[in-house]
Phi, psi and omega in degrees: 000135171289333174258135183278154189259127174279101184298325181296344183282352180256004176273147173297159181300316184290320171306314173301318175299318178291327175300318182288318186295321178302311187289333176291322185290320188294311182308311184293333171299314180300324181289329178280355182073021177263064193297314186300318175306311187296316179299313173309304179312302191288334177281318184283298192275327184265353186057034184233070174301327174301319181296317177303322175298314180300336180276346182265014176295345185274001184284127183289153182292130173254172181288346178265009180081006174282168182093178189254110178295341183240048183302317189298308186289328173298314177295320177299319177284334174296321180299316173299313175299306185294331172300309180299318187287326176309313181296331179280331184279352178054052184299125179098340183281333192223094189297333177298330181302320194290334198249347186283158192278337182235119172265182184289153176311311187296337176286324186284320183297318176299323187288319179296320184283330177299311177292327174294322192254012174058041191265082177291329182293321173284326179302320187280359176258352193268118183302347181287337174269073186263357177246159179302318186297320178298321179298314177294321178302309180302319183279325176296317177298314180298319187291324171305301187303310177301322179291324179289325183290320189288323188287310175306315176299319174301308186294327178290321173298317173299319176295312177302318179298321175290329176294318187292324175292326183271351183054045181234172190254140181297145192285343181246109182294135178099339184294318189297323177292323180293323182295338185260354188293121166053047167305314190287332184267353180291150180301149186251133180267193175238033173056033176082000174289084182302334172296312175294334177291314183287329178302344179300327186300325185295347182260358177300138175283353178278121188307309188298321184287316182291317185280335181304339184283349177260004177285127179305320180293310175304329175297322182301313180299319177294320179298331177285334172293318189291308182145177200304311181302325178289322171302313184290329175289326179283323184291314188297312186292317181300309181303321184293315184290320181287325177296326183277330189305143176245354186265123175298352175287340179270015181297330180294314182285329170299320183300314184299309190286335176294307185289331172304308181294321175294312179300316178297323180293331183285322193264319186238067194294318183298318180292315179304326188291337181284341189286142182194158179282148174308155188290338181259019174244127178255144178273351175086150179066208183259024190259004180304333175281351183279155176296165182285342170290323176291319178302316184289312178307311190294327176291321186287323182289331180293322179286320176301321187290343173282344185245114184294324178298344186247002182303332177292358188253339183312306186296330177296321183280329180289329176295353182266353181277169170293169179298312182298326177283326177299313182301310186287318185287310183294323171304313174299327174291311181297329178305332183261018176251129189239335181291133179299324178288325172296320171302310180295320177301309185295319182295307183304325177291319181298314170301333183287311195262339191263152171306162191282144180086340179298332174310312179297317186296323182293310182310307183307321173298308185305303184296319175286332162306311186294322181298317187279345182268177181225041184274139183295160184282120174273114185277135173279151173306129181082004182272148176303152185271175187293134179310139187297131174090004179239138171285158185303318177299322180282322174300324180291325185288316182302314186289333180300333177290343185296335186298328189263010180245015175275338178223133190300329181289351172268355185290325172311324183280325176304313173300326175296312180294313178298323172289330169306308179296320175301320179297318178300312171309310177300317181284345179255350180278148181247080187267110176265178172292344175258115181291162172212169185302337187260345180292120183048027180299307184303314177307310182299316180300311180303307182286324188271338195233340185243345181254146172304147168308322185256025195298313188295310181290327178293323183297316177295313181302320176305317187287331175290330185283328185285313177055031174088000182277342187259125181302146172062018177284155178282139177291155178298313176302322179298318181304320185288321170309311190287323172295318178293329180287318179296312179295331183296305180302316179298329171295320180290318174307310179299317179304313182298320172308307175302321184294315173292329168291329178289313175302332176290308185294320177290338171289331178253011177235112185277137180275356180242148175206159177262148175260154173236134185296143177280331182229159177292147182288328177292343191250000182268140169272178185297315182294322176294318182293331179288319176298323184292316185289326176290332177292315180296324182292322183293315179293323170303308182304316179297320187289314177295326177306310188295314185290323182290328170298320183297306178299321182289321182296316171298319184285322181301316175294322177289316182291316179300310177299322171300316177288340170295326177288313188289322188259029170311127181306125177086352186099139183290133178060034173243131182300146173277326185228157182227106172269117183305310179311315183276336179285334177280000181275158183296321180295316179293325175297311184291325179294317183295324174295320180292310178299326177289336184280317178300317179296318179297330183272324191254338170298317175287337172291322185292330182283314177295325178290320174297312184293325175291327186275337177293311193291309178305320178296313170305319184288323172300319183282326182299320179295330174289325183284310178303325178294316179298315176309311185304315192271326191241356179047233188295338174286355187302316197296317179298314184301313179294313180301323180297311185295316174304322189290335180300329182254014188296126182256009172289170175280007182298140175288158176297334177285334182297140176295143182291127184244169182287358181297340182291346175293348172235002182244353180269131174304336175273349185269138179297324179299326174301323183277327178301318179296325179292320181300317185292331179297332178302339183294317180292328185286316183292323182282352177291120182291331174305324181279357174056033176252344178299349174279349182291127184217186169086215186293325184301310183296319176298323175288325179294322176293321178299314184296320183293325179290324181294320180296320177304324180289317186284331177291321181299328185282319187280343186259010169245124183307309183303313186292321180295309181270011175048054181284000000 
């Protein structure tokens, strides 16, 4: 019959479905190379041993007589049958048949025969081979089978020629004819050219097989099947497209090609070193000298950095870069992390994946870059706001030092950067003798609220522990210099705070107050009047004692804090140790110039702040004296001497008679504070305090003030002039 008969059409629908499922399972086993299992399945479960026997005709003839002596004839018959079955399945006429999950049983049987007979032509028309991967398997399986046939045919022909020369007969009758059978009609291969083999997929009438050849991922699979040159061409072309792409929608393909190149670099390093971008494609920036693997990693890391949910992967991919690229790339990434939790995560991952010590180098880059830039603070969700009175750019600089405070081994560098930032703030501040909310506020918030209390001490201890054994670590002498610098600045900030508090106290504490008589004057006798006057004087004196205590306490705190700065051991903001190797560096020289500029600016200020505290305290106490004189006249001297004795700091016992010495030894006497102001002259002249270099207009102003204090002291240390006798 010229028209094939569809045997499955004579089966009940349920039987046909069962038959199709059985043959589908067998087909999948054949695809997987599990032929014995397929034969067993169709024999035991399908009850069709005859079908199993019909599938084993492709076994080549061996010397022990096993195998099929008419193998070529069997394969030709299989091709004929599969061709007839293909006509029955109406390939390409019914698109819905191609997409359904279960095809007819005859389609599966035809597919199996195509695999057994290396029939690519009919396989690519069969709807069972509905995926590109199935098509690839079919053409590669056929190419291998054709090569095997050619080898067997060549061996068989050689044996026939040998038998003819020796005029003997081939031991297996019929084999010599099988070797010559249908050579012209046998399928032709591509002589091992897998590129040409895979091109057969383009002629398939099945859309999915044909269109799958244009898929970039499947092209990659094909290139690995074809050979090294195809792989190189594929990778370089895809890499060029990925690096040039600006659309994040291409991130999936970028991820694929990056991982492909990373894998290739790990298993075939010599081959990977040959990969490069085409000459007409630029990677941009200064990265043209990097390998293709590095360029793709840099591009992929750049993408990961834009995805907050993928930040945890950045360190892993950065670890695959060269050390220089790790430093640059991860530093740029960490600069844009603001949340404390995410900072800890990023730093911990860097310590896990990067070479030891590299995390510290990265943090140095990050913190210093953030300190010198003026980018506003980007708040993370749930994060505290910018401190009141500090602009967002300065707040970002201050928070940058937190990067170096998570691990003690980073604290020496935290101290370096903290001092650097403090110097920047001090040199940009316009600090007058009258404090305001903005004066030195950033410095104070940084020291008091953002840095660990024991930063300087722990940093020095860490350097002692390192003892020069850690590469690129800070030396102990340098750490000691940094500690003194930090403590010097902290002492000045404390003095300025005490000074501001003193001005607030003295501005809100009046030295004068009025008294009230206890009884009406007309109803008092002399005795009662005497008692009333005494009570009034005592009440007045107690009030003044309370006020004087407030002023004396605030003034003493401010004066002591200022004197701590002025009399700093070795000089305020003067290094304890000098290492020639470190002093020669550009950074050390810049630090030295900045410290010198700060000294020349702030040392005169602290001196004038101290003088102002002393002079204003003395003036306030003089107002107390004048108020007493106004209200009590001739009785004022006793009241004031008693008041002064209450604050006397001399060694006089309580039983000793009050003398005029209290005019300069009592904290409540204006002469005491004028004397302290006058003593500043000796403090300034002391070489140990390193203040004698202050000159120019500041020194002239100071000398004028000292002269005024001398005159005031003369007035306040004399009883007659003080009590206006």
